[in-house]
Short mmCIF file of C-alpha atoms and ligand atoms in Angstrom, two decimals:
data_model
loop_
_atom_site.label_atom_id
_atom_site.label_comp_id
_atom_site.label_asym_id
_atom_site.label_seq_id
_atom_site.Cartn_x
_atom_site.Cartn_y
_atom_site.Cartn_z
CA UNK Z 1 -104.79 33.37 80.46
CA UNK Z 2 -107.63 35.45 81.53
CA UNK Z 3 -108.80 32.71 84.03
CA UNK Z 4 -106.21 33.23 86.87
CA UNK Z 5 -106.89 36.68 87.29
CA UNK Z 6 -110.55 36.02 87.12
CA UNK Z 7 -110.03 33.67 90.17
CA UNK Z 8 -108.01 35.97 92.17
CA UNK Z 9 -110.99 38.88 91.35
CA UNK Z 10 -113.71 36.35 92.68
CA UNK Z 11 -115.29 36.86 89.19
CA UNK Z 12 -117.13 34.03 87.13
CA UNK Z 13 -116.11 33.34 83.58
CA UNK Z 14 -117.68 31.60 81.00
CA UNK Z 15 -116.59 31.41 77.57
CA UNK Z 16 -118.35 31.02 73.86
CA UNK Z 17 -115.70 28.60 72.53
CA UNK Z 18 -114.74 27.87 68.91
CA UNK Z 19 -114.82 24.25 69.60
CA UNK Z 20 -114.97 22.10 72.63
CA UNK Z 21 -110.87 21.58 72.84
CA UNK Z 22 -109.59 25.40 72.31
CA UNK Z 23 -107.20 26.49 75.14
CA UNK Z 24 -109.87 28.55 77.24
CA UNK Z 25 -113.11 25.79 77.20
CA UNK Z 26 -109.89 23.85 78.58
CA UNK Z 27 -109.77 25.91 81.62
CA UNK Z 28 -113.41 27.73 81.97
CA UNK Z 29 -116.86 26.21 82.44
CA UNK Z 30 -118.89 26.40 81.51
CA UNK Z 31 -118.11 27.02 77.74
CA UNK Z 32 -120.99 26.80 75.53
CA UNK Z 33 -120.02 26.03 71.82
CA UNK Z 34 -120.60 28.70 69.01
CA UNK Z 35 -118.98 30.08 66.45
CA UNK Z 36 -118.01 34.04 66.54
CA UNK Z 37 -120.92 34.70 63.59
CA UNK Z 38 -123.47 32.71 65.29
CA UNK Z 39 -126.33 35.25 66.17
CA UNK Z 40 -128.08 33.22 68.29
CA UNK Z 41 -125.60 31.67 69.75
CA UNK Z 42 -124.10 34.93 70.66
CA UNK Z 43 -127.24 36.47 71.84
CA UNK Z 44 -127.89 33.45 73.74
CA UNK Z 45 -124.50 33.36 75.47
CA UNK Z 46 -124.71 37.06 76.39
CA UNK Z 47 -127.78 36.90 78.19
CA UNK Z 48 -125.99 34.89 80.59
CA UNK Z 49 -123.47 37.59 81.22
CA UNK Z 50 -123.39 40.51 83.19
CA UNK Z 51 -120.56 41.95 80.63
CA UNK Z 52 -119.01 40.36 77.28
CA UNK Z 53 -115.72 40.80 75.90
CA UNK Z 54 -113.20 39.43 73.78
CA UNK Z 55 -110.05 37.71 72.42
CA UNK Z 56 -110.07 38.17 68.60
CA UNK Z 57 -111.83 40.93 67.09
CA UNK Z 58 -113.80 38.98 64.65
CA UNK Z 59 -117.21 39.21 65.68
CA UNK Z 60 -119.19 40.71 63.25
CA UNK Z 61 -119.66 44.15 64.38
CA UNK Z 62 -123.73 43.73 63.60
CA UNK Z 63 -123.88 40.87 65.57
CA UNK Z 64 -121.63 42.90 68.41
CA UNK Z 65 -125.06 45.18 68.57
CA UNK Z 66 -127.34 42.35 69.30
CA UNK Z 67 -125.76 41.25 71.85
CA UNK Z 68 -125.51 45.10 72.96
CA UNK Z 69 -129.23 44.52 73.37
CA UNK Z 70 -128.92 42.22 76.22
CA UNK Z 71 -125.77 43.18 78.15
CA UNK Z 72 -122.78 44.81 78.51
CA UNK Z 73 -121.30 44.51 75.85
CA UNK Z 74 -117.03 45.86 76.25
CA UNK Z 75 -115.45 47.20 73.68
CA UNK Z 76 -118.22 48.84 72.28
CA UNK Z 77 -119.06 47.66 68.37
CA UNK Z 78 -118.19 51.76 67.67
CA UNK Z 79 -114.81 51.22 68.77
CA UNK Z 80 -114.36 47.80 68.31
CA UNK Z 81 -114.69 48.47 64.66
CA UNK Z 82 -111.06 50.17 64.13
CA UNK Z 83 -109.24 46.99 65.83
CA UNK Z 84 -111.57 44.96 63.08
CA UNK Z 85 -111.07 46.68 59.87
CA UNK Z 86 -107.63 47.97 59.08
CA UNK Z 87 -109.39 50.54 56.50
CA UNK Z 88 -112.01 51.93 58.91
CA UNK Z 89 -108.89 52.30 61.30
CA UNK Z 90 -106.31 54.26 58.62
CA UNK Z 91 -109.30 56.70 58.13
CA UNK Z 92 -110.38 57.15 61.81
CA UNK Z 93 -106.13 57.28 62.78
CA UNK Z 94 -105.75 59.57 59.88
CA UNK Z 95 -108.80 61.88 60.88
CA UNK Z 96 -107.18 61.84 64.87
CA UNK Z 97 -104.06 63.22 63.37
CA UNK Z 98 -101.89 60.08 64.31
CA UNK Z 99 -99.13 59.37 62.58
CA UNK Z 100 -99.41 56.56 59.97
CA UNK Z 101 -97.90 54.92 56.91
CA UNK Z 102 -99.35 56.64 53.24
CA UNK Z 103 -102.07 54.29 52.50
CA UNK Z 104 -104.83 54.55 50.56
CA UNK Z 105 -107.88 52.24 49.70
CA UNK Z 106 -107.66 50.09 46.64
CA UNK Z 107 -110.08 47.95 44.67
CA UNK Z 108 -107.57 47.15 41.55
CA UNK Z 109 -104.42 45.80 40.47
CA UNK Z 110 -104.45 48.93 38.90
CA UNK Z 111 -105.61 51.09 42.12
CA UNK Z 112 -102.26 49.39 43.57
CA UNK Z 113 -99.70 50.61 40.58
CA UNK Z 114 -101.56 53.88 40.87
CA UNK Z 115 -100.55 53.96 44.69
CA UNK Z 116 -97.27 52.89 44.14
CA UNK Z 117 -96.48 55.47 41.41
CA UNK Z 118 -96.86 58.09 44.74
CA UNK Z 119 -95.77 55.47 47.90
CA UNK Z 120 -92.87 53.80 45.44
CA UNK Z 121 -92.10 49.93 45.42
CA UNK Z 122 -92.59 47.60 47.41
CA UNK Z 123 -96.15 48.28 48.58
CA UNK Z 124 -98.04 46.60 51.35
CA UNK Z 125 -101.51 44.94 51.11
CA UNK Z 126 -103.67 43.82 53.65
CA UNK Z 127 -106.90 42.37 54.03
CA UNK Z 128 -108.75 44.71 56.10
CA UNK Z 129 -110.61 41.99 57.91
CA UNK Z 130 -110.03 38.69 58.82
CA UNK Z 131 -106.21 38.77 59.21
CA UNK Z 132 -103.87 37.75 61.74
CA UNK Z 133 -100.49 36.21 62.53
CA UNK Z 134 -99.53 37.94 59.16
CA UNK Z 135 -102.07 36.13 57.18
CA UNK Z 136 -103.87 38.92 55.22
CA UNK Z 137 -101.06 40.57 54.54
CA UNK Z 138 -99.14 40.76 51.42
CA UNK Z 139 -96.05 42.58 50.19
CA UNK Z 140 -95.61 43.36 46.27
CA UNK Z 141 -92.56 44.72 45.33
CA UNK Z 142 -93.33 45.44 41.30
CA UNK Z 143 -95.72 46.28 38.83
CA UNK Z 144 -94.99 43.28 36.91
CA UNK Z 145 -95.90 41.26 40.21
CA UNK Z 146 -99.32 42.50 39.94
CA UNK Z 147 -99.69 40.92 35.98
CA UNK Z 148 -98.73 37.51 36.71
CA UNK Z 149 -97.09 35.39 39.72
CA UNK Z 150 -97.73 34.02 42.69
CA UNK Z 151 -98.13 37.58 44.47
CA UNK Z 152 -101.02 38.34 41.33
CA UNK Z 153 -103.00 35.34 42.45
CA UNK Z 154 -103.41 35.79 45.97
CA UNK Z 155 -104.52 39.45 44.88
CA UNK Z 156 -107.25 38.44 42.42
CA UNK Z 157 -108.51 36.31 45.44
CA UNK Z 158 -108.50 38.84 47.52
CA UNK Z 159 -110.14 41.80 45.30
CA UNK Z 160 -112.54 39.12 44.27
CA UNK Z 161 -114.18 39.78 47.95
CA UNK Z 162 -113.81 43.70 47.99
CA UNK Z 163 -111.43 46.33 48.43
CA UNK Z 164 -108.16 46.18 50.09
CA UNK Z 165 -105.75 48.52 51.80
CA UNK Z 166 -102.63 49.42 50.07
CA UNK Z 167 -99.53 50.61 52.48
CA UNK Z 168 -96.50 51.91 51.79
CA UNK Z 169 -93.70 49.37 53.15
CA UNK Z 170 -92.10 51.04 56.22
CA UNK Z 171 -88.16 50.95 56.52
CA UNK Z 172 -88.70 51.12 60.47
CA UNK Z 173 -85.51 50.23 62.58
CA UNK Z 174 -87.82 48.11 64.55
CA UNK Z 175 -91.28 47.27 65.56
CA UNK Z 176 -92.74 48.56 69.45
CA UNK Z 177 -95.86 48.23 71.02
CA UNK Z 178 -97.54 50.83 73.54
CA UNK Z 179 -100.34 48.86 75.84
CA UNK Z 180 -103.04 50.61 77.67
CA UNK Z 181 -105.85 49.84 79.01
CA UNK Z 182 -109.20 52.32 79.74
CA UNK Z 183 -112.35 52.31 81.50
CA UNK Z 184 -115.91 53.02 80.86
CA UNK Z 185 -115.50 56.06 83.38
CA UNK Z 186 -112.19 57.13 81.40
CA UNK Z 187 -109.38 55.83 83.61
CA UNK Z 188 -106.45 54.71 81.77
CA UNK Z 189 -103.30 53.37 82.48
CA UNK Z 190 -99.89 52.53 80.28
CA UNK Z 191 -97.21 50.03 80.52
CA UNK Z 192 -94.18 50.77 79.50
CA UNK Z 193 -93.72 50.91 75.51
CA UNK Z 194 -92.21 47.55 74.61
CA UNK Z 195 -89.67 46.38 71.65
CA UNK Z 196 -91.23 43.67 69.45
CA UNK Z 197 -90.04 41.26 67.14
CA UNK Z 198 -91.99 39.65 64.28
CA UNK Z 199 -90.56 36.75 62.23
CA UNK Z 200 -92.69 36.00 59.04
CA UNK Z 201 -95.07 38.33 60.77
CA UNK Z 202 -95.32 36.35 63.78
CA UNK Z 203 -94.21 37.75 67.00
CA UNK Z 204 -91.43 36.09 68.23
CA UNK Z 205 -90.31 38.01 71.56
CA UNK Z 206 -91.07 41.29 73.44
CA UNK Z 207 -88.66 43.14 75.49
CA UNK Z 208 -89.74 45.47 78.86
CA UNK Z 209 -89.19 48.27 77.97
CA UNK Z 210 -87.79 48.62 74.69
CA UNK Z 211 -84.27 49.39 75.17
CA UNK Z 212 -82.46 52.37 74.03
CA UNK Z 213 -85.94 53.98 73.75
CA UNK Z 214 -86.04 57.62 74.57
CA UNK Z 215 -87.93 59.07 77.45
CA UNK Z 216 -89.20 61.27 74.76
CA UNK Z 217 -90.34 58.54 72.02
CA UNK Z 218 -91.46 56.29 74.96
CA UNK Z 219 -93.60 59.81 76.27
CA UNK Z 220 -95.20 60.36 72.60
CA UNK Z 221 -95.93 56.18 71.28
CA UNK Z 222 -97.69 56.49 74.73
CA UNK Z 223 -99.34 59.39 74.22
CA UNK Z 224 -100.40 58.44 71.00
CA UNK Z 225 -102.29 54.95 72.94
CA UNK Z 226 -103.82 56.70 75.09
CA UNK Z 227 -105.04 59.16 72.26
CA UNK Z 228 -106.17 56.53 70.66
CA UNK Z 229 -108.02 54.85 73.66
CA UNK Z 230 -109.48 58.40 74.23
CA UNK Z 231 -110.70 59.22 70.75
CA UNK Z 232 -112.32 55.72 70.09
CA UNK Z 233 -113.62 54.87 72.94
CA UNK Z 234 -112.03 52.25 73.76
CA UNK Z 235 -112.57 49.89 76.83
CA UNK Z 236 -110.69 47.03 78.13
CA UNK Z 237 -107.07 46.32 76.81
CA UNK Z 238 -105.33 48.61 73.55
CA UNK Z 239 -102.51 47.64 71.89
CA UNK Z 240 -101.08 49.64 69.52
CA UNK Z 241 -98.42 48.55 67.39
CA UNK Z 242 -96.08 50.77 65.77
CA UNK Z 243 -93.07 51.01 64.07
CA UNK Z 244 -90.03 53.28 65.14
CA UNK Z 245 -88.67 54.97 62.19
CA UNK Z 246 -85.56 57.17 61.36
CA UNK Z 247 -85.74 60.01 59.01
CA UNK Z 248 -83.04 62.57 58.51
CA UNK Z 249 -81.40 61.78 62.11
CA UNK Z 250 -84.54 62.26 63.72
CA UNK Z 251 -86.36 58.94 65.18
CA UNK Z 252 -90.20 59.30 65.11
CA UNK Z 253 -93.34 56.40 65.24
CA UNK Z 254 -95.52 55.62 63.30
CA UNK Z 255 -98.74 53.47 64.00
CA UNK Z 256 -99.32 50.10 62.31
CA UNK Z 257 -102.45 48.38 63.48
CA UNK Z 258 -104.54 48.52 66.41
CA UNK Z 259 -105.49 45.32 69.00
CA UNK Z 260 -108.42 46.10 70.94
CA UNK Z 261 -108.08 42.96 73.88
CA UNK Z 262 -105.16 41.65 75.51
CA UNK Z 263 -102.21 40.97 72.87
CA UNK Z 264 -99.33 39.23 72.54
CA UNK Z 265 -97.23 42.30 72.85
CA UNK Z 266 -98.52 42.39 76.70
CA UNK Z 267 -97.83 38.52 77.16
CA UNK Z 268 -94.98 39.86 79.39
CA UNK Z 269 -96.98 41.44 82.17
CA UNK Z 270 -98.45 38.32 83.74
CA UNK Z 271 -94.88 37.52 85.07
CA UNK Z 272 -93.17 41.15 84.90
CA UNK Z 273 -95.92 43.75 85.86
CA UNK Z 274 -97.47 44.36 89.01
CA UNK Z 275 -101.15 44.45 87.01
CA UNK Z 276 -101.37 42.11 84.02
CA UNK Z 277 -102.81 42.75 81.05
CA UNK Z 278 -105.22 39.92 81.62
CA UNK Z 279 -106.42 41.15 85.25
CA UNK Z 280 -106.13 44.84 83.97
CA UNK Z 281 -108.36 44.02 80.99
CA UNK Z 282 -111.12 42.73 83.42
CA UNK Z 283 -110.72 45.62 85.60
CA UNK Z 284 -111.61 47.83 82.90
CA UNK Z 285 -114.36 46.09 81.35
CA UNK Z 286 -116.19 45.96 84.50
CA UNK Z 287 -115.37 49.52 85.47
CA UNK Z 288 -113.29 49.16 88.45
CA UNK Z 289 -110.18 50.81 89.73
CA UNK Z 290 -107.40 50.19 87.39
CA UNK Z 291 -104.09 48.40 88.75
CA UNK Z 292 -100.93 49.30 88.69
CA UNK Z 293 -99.08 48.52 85.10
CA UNK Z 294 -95.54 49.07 86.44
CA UNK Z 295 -92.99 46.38 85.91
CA UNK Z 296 -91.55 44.13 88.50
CA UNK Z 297 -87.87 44.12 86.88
CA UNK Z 298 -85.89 46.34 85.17
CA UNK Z 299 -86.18 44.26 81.95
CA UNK Z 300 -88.61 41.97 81.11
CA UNK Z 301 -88.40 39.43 78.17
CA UNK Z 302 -90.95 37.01 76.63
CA UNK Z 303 -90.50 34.79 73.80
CA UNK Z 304 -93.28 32.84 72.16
CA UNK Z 305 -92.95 28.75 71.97
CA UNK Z 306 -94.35 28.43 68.37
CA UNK Z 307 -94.68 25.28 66.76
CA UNK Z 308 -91.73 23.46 64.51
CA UNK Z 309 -91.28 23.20 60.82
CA UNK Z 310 -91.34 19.83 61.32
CA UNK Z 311 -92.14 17.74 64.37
CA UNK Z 312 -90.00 15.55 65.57
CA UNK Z 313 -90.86 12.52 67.74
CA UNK Z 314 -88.53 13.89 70.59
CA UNK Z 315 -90.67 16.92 70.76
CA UNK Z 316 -94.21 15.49 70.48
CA UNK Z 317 -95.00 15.70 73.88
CA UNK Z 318 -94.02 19.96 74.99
CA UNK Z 319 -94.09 18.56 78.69
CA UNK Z 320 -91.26 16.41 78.71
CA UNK Z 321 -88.23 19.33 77.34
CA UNK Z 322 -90.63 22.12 79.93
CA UNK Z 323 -88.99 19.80 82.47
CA UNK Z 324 -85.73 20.14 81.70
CA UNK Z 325 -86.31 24.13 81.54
CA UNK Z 326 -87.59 24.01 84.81
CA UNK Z 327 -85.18 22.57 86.19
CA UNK Z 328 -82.11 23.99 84.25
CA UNK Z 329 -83.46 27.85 84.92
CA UNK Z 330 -85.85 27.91 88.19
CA UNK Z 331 -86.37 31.82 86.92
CA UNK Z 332 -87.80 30.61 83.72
CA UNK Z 333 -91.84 31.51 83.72
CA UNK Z 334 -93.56 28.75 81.57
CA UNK Z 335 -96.82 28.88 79.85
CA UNK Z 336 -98.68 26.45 77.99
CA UNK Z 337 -101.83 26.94 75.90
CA UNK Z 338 -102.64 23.39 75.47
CA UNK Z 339 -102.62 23.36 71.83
CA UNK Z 340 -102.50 20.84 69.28
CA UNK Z 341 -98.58 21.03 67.45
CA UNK Z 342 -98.85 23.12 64.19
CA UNK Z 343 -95.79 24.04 62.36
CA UNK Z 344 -95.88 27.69 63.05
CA UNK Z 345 -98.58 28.31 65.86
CA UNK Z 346 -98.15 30.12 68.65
CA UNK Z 347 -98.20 26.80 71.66
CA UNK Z 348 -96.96 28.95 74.73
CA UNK Z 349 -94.36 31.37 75.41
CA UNK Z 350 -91.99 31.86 78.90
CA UNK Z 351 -91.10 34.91 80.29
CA UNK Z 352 -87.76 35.47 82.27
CA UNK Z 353 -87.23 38.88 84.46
CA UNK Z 354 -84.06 40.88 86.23
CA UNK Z 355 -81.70 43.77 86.02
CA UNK Z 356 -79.29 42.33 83.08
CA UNK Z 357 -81.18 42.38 80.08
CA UNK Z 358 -78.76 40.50 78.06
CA UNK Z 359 -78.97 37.35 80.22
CA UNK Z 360 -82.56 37.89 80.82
CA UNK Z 361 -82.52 37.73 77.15
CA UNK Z 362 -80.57 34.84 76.99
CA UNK Z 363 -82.29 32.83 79.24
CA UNK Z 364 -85.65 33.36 77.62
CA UNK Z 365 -84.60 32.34 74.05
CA UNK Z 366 -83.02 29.09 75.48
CA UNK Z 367 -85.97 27.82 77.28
CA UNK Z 368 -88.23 28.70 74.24
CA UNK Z 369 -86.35 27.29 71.64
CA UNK Z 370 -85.50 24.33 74.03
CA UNK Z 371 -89.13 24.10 74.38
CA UNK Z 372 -89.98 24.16 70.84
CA UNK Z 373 -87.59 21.67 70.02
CA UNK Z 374 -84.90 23.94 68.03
CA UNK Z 375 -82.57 22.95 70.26
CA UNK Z 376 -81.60 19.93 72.26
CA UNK Z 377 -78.72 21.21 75.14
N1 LIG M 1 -96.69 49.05 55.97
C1 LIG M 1 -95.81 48.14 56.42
N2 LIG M 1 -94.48 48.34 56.24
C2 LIG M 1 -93.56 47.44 56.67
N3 LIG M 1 -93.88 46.30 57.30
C3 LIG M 1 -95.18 46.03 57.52
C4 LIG M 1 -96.21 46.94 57.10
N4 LIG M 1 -97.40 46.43 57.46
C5 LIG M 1 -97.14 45.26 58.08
N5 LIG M 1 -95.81 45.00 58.13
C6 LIG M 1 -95.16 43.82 58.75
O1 LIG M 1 -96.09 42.74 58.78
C7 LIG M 1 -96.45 42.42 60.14
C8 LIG M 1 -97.93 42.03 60.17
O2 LIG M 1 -98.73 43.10 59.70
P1 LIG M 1 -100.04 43.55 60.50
O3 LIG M 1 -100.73 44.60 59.73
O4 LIG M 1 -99.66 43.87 61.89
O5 LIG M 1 -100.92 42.23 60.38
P2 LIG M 1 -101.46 41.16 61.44
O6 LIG M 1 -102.90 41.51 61.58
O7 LIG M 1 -101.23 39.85 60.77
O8 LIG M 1 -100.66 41.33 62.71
C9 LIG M 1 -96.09 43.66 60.93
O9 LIG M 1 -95.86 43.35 62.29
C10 LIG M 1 -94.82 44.11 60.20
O10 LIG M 1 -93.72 43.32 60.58
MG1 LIG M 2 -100.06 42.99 63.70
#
């Protein structure tokens, strides 16, 4: 998704791919194979570049200072870091002052018991590398889940390979995401705070803005980004997630986890911002001018294709239903990733845009779920 807006700046990209099929060797040459804790791969494929950046934080922040060495390298590994380890991030968030679930660092069953006798039941765990899409993270809702059980076995798998970050389990109303991007020179810009909605941890659809948000929450979650962006360091793209939470009447956020790169939560700005996150990443990596992040519509509303429980001949082939949402909805934004079906996996997602955000709503669920292959009319 970067590629267009590379074009349209009259930039080069080439890409250290995963493998030669992934969605972006699809679309960029050339695209050198190597895995993301390759050194020499790495350091090899940065000397080719004038800058380096990313789309998963999973480099190994050592290896992010070799290639340091050679080029550009944008985010820095210093701020990189917090989007890569969700413990070095609750300490660094916690030190800025942000506002954060109780947490604490935990090495034990018993560390966890011990947290919860303070945080209460159910408490959160999470890898605090590695994880994504919800994997690496694991709610426990009792003490005697910790002895024996399915939720005691992914634990001792987990402690087995170090220490682990305990959360308290938020009752938020609902999940938003404040996107900024900064540059090198300290320019930042914000879109507008958006609503998100995870199912099994997997984000399903983002709304532009959230709705019913106040000017006031909007104003603070942004300020908090762009805190956050400040106080790191941060270049190129920032998501921060958060969750909106009510206590005593009086609705308040609190930060979840940090996404240093475009993120799925800005998916909606290719279509419904006059700057997308994609072109507004580049922009910032390479230290130029920011664009303009605001929206084309009053409402904006993306909603991820992801792959079906079970896949049905009729669906096999994503490009045969994508024509009938084309031509049932000629509003309807598709976009494709050229992935491989997996029950689960994020394939594409479409975008719709306008003043009525219930039908803009509407329209965007259809086409995705017609896409997917949940429904057939
Ligand atoms: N402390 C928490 N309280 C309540 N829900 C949580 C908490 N932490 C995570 N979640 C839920 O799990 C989802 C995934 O957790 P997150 O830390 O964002 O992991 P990932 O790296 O997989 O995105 C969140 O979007 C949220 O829905
Ligand atoms: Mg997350």
């Amino acid at each position: 998704m970067m590629q267009p807006a590379a074009v349209a700046l009259g930039l080069r990209l080439r890409v250290l791919a995963e493998g030669p099929d992934v969605s972006a060797a699809q679309v960029i040459t050339p695209a050198p194979v190597g895995a993301a804790s390759d050194a020499e791969a790495l350091v090899a494929f940065a000397r080719e570049c004038d800058a380096v950046t990313f789309d998963h934080e999973h480099v190994p922040t050592g290896l992010l200072a070799a290639m340091a060495e050679v080029t550009s390298v944008q985010p820095g590994a210093e701020a990189l870091v917090h989007a890569q380890d969700k413990i070095v991030m609750r300490e660094k968030l916690t030190a800025l002052g942000v506002p954060c679930p109780r947490w604490a660092r935990v090495a034990s069953p018993e560390d966890v018991e011990g947290f919860a006798a303070g945080a209460g039941w159910p408490v959160v765990v999470k890898t605090p590398r590695g994880g994504y899409d919800g994997k690496g993270v694991l709610v426990v809702d009792s003490a005697a889940d910790l002895r024996s059980g399915p939720a005691a076995d992914v634990l001792a798998e987990w402690f087995a390979r170090g220490e682990l970050l305990a959360e308290e389990r938020v009752p938020f109303t609902r999940e938003l995401a404040a996107l900024v991007a900064r540059s090198p020179s300290g320019q930042a810009a914000a879109w507008p705070v958006v609503e998100t909605v995870q199912r099994n941890s997997i984000c399903h659809e983002v709304t532009a803005p959230a709705p019913n948000l106040s000017d006031d929450l909007a104003a603070e979650a942004t300020d908090i980004a762009l805190r956050i962006a400040g106080g790191l360091g941060v270049t190129g793209v920032l998501a921060v997630e958060m969750f909106e939470v009510e206590r005593d009447g009086v609705v308040d956020v609190v930060v979840n986890e940090l996404a240093m790169r475009p993120h799925n939560s800005g998916h909606w700005s290719i279509d419904g911002a006059v700057t997308s996150q994609f072109e507004q990443h580049l922009r910032a990596v390479l230290d130029l001018p920011l664009g303009s992040p605001e929206p084309r519509a009053p409402w904006t509303v993306m909603v991820n294709v992801l792959g079906p429980a079970s896949i049905e001949a009729r669906h096999a082939d994503l490009y045969r239903s994508y024509l009938h949402v084309m031509a049932h909805d000629p509003g309807v934004k598709v976009h494709l990733y050229g992935k491989e079906q997996r029950p689960g996996r994020k394939l594409g997602h479409v975008t719709v845009y306008g003043s009525d955000l219930e039908q803009v709503r509407e329209r965007a669920r259809h086409a995705a779920a017609f896409i997917a292959g949940e429904i057939d009319e």
